[in-house]
PDB file of C-alpha atoms in Angstrom:
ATOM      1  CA  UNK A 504     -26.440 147.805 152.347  1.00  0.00           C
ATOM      2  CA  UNK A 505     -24.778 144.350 152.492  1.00  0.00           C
ATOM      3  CA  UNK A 506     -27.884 142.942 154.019  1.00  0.00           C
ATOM      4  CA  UNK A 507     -30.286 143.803 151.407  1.00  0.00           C
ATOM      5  CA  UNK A 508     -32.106 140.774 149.749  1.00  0.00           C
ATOM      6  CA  UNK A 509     -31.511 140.835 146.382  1.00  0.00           C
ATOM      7  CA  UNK A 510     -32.952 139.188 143.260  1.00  0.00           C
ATOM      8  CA  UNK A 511     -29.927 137.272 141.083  1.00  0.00           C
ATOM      9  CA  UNK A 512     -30.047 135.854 137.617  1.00  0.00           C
ATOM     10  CA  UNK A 513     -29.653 132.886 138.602  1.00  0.00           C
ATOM     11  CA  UNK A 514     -32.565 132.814 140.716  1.00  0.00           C
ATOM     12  CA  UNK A 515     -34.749 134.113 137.920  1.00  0.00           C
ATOM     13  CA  UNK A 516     -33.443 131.016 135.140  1.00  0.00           C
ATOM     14  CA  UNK A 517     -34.078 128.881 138.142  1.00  0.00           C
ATOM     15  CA  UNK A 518     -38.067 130.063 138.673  1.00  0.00           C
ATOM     16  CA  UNK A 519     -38.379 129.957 135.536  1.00  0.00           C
ATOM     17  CA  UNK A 520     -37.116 126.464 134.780  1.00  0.00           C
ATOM     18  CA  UNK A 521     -38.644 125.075 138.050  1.00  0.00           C
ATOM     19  CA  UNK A 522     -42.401 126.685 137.160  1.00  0.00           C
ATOM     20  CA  UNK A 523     -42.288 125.843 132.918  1.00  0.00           C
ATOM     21  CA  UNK A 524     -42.934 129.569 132.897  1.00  0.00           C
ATOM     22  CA  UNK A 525     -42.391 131.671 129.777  1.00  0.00           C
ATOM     23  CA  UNK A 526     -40.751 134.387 130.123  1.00  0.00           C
ATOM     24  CA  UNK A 527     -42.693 138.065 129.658  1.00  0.00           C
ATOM     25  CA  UNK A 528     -42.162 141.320 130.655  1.00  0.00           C
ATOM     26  CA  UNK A 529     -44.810 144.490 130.963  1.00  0.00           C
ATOM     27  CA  UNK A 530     -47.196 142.250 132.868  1.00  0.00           C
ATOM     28  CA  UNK A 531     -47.396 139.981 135.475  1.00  0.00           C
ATOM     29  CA  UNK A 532     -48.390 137.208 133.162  1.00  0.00           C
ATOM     30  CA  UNK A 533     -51.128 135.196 131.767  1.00  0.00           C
ATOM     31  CA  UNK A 534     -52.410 131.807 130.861  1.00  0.00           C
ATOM     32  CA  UNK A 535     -53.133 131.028 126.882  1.00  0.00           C
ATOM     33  CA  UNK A 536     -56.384 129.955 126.216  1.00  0.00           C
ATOM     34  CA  UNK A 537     -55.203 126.498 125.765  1.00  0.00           C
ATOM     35  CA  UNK A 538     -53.147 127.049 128.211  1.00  0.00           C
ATOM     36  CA  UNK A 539     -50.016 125.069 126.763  1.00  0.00           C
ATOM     37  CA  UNK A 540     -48.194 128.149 127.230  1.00  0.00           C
ATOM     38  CA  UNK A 541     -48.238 130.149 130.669  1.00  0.00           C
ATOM     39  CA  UNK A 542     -46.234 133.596 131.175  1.00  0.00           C
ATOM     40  CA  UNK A 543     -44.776 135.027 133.905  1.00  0.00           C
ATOM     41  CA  UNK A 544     -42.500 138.151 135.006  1.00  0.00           C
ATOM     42  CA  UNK A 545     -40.083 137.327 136.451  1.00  0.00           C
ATOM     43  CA  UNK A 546     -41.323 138.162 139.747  1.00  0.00           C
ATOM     44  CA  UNK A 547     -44.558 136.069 138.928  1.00  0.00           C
ATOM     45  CA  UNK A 548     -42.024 133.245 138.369  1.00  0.00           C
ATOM     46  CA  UNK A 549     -40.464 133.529 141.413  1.00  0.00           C
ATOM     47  CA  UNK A 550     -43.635 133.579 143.537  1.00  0.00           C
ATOM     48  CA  UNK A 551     -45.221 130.639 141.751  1.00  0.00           C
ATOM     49  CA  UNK A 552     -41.862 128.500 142.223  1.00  0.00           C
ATOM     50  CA  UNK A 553     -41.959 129.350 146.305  1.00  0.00           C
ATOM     51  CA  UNK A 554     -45.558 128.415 146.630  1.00  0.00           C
ATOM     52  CA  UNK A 555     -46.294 126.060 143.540  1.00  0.00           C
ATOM     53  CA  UNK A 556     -46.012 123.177 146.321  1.00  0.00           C
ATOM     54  CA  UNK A 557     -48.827 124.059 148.291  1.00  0.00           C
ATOM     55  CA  UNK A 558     -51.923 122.554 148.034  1.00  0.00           C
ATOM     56  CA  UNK A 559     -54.384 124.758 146.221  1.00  0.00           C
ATOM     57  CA  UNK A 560     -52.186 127.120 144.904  1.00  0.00           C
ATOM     58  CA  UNK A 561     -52.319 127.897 141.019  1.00  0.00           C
ATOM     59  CA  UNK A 562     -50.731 130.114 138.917  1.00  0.00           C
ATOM     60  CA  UNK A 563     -54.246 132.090 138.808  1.00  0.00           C
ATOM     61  CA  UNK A 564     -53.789 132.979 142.309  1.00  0.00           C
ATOM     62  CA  UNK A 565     -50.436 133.647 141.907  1.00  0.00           C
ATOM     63  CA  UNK A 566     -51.775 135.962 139.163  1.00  0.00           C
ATOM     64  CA  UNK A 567     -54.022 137.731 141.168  1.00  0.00           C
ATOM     65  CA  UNK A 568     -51.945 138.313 144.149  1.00  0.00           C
ATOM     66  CA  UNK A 569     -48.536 140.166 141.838  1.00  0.00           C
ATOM     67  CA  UNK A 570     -51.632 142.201 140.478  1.00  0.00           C
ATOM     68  CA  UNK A 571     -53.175 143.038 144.098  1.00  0.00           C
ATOM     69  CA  UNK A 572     -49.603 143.693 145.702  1.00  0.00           C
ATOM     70  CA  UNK A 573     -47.421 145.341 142.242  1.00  0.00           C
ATOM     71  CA  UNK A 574     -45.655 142.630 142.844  1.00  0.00           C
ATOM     72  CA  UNK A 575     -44.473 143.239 146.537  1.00  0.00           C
ATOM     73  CA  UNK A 576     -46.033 139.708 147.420  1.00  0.00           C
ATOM     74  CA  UNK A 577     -42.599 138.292 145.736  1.00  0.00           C
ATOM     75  CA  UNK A 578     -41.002 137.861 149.525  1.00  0.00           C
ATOM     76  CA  UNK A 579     -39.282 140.409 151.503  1.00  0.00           C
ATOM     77  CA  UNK A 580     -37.935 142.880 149.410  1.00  0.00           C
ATOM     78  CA  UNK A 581     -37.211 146.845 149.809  1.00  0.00           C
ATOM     79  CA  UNK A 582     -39.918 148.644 147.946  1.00  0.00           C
ATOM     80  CA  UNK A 583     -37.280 150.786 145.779  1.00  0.00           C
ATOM     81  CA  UNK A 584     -35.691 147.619 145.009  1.00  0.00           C
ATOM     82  CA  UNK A 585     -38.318 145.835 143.314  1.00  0.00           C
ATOM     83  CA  UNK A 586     -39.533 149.123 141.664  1.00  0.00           C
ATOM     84  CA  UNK A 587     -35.968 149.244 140.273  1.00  0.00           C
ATOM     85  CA  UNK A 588     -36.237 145.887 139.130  1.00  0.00           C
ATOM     86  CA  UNK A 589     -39.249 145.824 137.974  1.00  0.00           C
ATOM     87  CA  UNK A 590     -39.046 148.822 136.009  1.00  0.00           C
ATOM     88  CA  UNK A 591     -35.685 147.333 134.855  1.00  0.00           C
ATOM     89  CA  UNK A 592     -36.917 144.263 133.968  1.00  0.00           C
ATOM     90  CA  UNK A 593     -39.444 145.870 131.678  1.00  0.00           C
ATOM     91  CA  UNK A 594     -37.310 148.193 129.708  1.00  0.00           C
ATOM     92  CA  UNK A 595     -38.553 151.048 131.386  1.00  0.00           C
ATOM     93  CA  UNK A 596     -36.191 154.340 132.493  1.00  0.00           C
ATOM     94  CA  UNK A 597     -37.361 156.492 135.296  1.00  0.00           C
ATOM     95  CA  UNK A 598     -35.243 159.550 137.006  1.00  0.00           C
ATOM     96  CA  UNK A 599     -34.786 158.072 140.694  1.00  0.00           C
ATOM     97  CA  UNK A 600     -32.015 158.367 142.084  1.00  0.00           C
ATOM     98  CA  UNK A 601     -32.330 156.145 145.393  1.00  0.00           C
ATOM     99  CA  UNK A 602     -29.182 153.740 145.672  1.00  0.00           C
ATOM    100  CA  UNK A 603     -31.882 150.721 146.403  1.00  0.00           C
ATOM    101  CA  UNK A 604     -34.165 151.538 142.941  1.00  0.00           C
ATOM    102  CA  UNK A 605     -30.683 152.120 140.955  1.00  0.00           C
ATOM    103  CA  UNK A 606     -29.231 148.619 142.538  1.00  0.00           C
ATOM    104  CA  UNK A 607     -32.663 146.635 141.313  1.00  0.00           C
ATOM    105  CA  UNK A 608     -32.213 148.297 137.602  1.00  0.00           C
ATOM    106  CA  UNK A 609     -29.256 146.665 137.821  1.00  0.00           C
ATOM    107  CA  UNK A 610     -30.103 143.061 139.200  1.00  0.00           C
ATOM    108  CA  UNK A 611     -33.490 143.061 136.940  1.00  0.00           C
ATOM    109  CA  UNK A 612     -31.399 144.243 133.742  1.00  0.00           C
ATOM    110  CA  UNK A 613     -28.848 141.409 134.502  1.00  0.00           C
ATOM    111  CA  UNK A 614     -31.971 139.039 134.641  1.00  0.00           C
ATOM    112  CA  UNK A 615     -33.538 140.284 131.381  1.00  0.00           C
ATOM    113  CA  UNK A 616     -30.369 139.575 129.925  1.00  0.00           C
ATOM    114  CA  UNK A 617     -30.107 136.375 131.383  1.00  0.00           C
ATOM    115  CA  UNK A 618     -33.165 135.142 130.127  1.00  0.00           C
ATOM    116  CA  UNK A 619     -32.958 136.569 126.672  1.00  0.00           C
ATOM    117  CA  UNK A 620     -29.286 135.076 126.508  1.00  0.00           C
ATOM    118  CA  UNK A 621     -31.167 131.964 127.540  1.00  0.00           C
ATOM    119  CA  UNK A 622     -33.578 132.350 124.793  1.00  0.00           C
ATOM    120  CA  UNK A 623     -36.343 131.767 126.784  1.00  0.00           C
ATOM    121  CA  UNK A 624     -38.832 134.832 125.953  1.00  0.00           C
ATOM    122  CA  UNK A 625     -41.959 134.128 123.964  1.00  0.00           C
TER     123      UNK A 625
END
């Protein structure tokens, strides 16, 4: 299991500092009507920092595409993982057991704390 990708902290604080992202969690994200505040997951944060540089792309599509995939559009990440982390990540408790969904509760709980340490949620 050593050469499972996994989601840090860090990384999170770094998408979201990189992007000018607020936090959220329970949705991929929006943009405010005046759009002087955009949100993001944390997942959303970390797609729009790895593709923000390419021509064309906006957080819209960005949007779109966590909403299309669940969020599996992040990179290449086990699919019990990111529902672990996901779930995680939004304060959410489900009964499964698999040693992939229980490490990505605890990578997305150590980045909800992160960023709420950080005092970076709306």
């Amino acid at each position: 299991m050593s050469n499972i990708n996994r989601i840090t902290a860090d990384k999170v604080s770094e998408a979201y500092k990189k992007t000018g992202l607020t936090p959220v969690n329970s949705e991929w994200g929006f943009i405010s009507d005046n759009e002087e505040i955009n949100c993001g997951c944390a997942l959303t944060a970390i797609a729009y920092s790895n593709k923000m540089t390419e021509p064309g792309i906006t957080l819209v599509d960005i949007l779109n595409v966590m909403e299309e995939t669940n969020g599996h559009a992040v990179g290449d990440y086990d699919e019990n993982y990111l529902n672990g982390f996901i779930d995680a990540y939004d304060g959410l408790k489900r009964s499964n057991t698999h040693e992939l969904y229980i490490l990505g509760v605890e990578d997305g709980t150590a980045a909800f704390n992160k960023m709420k340490e950080e005092g970076a949620f709306a």
